[in-house]
Amino acid sequence: QEEEPLSKPAALGHFWRLWLYKWRLGLYTVLLLVSSVGNTVYFKRMTSAMPNYGWYLTQLSSMIFVPCFAACAGTGIVQQVDYQLVYTFAMMGLFDSLSGTFMVLGGVHTSGTMQVLLGQAVIPITMALSSLLIGKRYHVLQYLGAAIIVMGIVIAKARLGFDLSDDTARQDAKGQNLPLFNAIFCLALLPSALSTVFKEIAFRGFDGDLNANVLQFWVSCFQVAGNFAAMPVYSLQVLGPQQVPLAEMGSIVRGGSRCLFMSEDQVISNCGLPDQKPCDDCHEAFWPVLLYLAFNLALNFSTVLMIKNGSAALTFLVSALRVPLSSLAFSSELVMGHEAVSPSFGDLLSLAVILTGLCTYRFGAQ
């Protein structure tokens, strides 16, 4: 039996609802892409402007989310949770705090382009943890894509030893990409991937529609607590000049606040040389930190909107476009100022390999 055609007013209403849905979805996609690239770029600018205040920056960027997500979640923050769910949220917060700690510490001496390239390793790490912890299975093309991504990262690291033709460039590259701090930055990917897996466990195990804002509120609360627990990490001797004894953490909060809000340099002597702390650049700190917090908040909200209204294909599109756009942004003097670095042939080759891996992974996910 054929369906009766819609009346003209009903057809017009259907057209406008469809048009509004597509327009809104396109807006969410653009918002996610812009906030993702901005978050990546201004994270590097923030850590470059305030390299000596890692714990302060980590705690500041965590605490700002608590009231924001509380306002969005409303009464759901107590109505939708039970003991088991709170425990899962606590694990997510712990992993996110560790990820933020390692990312801020490692990001000081990891160039922006290298951060983009190394960050793609979260895909194979998440795959491995999902298979191990929840028994998730993947298509052979997804495994191949993950292997290609790893190969692109290996190329990115290997090219540092071959792209540099003079001593000045070599010294600059060593300052931007110290192997120890590159490794610390990579350590952030493991707890980040674990947090992603626990989020999937939470959504699978919840009987009903779990409000994403409720999840992010509780995770933010536990992340703030986790940042306090992670304070001893900053006192490790392996960090060299970046080490901060626990007894001096209070001065880090005071110094960071004066640097951020009053543009007063705190570290101005015995700094700047290879075996010393970086010198403060507080007169350029406020706007990079403010823009990072704004982009980071927009990224969290746009991610929630995409989860509710988007699709896996659009999320992949954003992930794929973020890689070359972030690299272009890091090479732009308009965006990065004096920190802009033109991409080398090795950078472009690594980007091409990683994008190939992302596409292969996506085809396997269909």
PDB file of C-alpha atoms in Angstrom, residues 46 49-50 53 56-57 60-61 252-266 280-291 293:
ATOM      1  CA  MET A  46      50.133  28.694  26.869  1.00  0.00           C
ATOM      2  CA  ALA A  49      54.342  31.631  27.811  1.00  0.00           C
ATOM      3  CA  MET A  50      54.183  30.033  31.284  1.00  0.00           C
ATOM      4  CA  TYR A  53      53.786  26.836  36.163  1.00  0.00           C
ATOM      5  CA  TYR A  56      48.957  25.795  38.195  1.00  0.00           C
ATOM      6  CA  LEU A  57      47.847  25.648  34.552  1.00  0.00           C
ATOM      7  CA  LEU A  60      43.183  26.110  36.458  1.00  0.00           C
ATOM      8  CA  SER A  61      42.021  24.379  33.263  1.00  0.00           C
ATOM      9  CA  ILE A 252      54.005  28.124  42.064  1.00  0.00           C
ATOM     10  CA  VAL A 253      50.364  29.123  42.639  1.00  0.00           C
ATOM     11  CA  ARG A 254      51.322  32.621  43.768  1.00  0.00           C
ATOM     12  CA  GLY A 255      53.881  33.072  40.994  1.00  0.00           C
ATOM     13  CA  GLY A 256      51.524  31.700  38.364  1.00  0.00           C
ATOM     14  CA  SER A 257      48.747  34.059  39.434  1.00  0.00           C
ATOM     15  CA  ARG A 258      51.073  37.078  39.350  1.00  0.00           C
ATOM     16  CA  CYS A 259      52.419  35.992  35.972  1.00  0.00           C
ATOM     17  CA  LEU A 260      48.970  35.430  34.481  1.00  0.00           C
ATOM     18  CA  PHE A 261      46.965  38.319  35.909  1.00  0.00           C
ATOM     19  CA  MET A 262      49.639  40.955  36.596  1.00  0.00           C
ATOM     20  CA  SER A 263      52.127  40.142  33.787  1.00  0.00           C
ATOM     21  CA  GLU A 264      54.985  40.032  36.296  1.00  0.00           C
ATOM     22  CA  ASP A 265      57.912  37.796  35.343  1.00  0.00           C
ATOM     23  CA  GLN A 266      58.949  35.655  38.295  1.00  0.00           C
ATOM     24  CA  ASP A 280      59.112  33.673  32.076  1.00  0.00           C
ATOM     25  CA  ASP A 281      57.321  35.460  29.264  1.00  0.00           C
ATOM     26  CA  CYS A 282      54.447  36.779  31.355  1.00  0.00           C
ATOM     27  CA  HIS A 283      53.664  39.856  29.267  1.00  0.00           C
ATOM     28  CA  GLU A 284      52.358  37.439  26.601  1.00  0.00           C
ATOM     29  CA  ALA A 285      50.698  34.967  28.995  1.00  0.00           C
ATOM     30  CA  PHE A 286      47.164  36.267  29.586  1.00  0.00           C
ATOM     31  CA  TRP A 287      45.676  36.016  26.106  1.00  0.00           C
ATOM     32  CA  PRO A 288      47.137  32.584  25.202  1.00  0.00           C
ATOM     33  CA  VAL A 289      45.864  31.148  28.508  1.00  0.00           C
ATOM     34  CA  LEU A 290      42.449  32.793  28.141  1.00  0.00           C
ATOM     35  CA  LEU A 291      42.094  31.619  24.540  1.00  0.00           C
ATOM     36  CA  LEU A 293      40.573  27.922  28.207  1.00  0.00           C
TER      37      LEU A 293
END
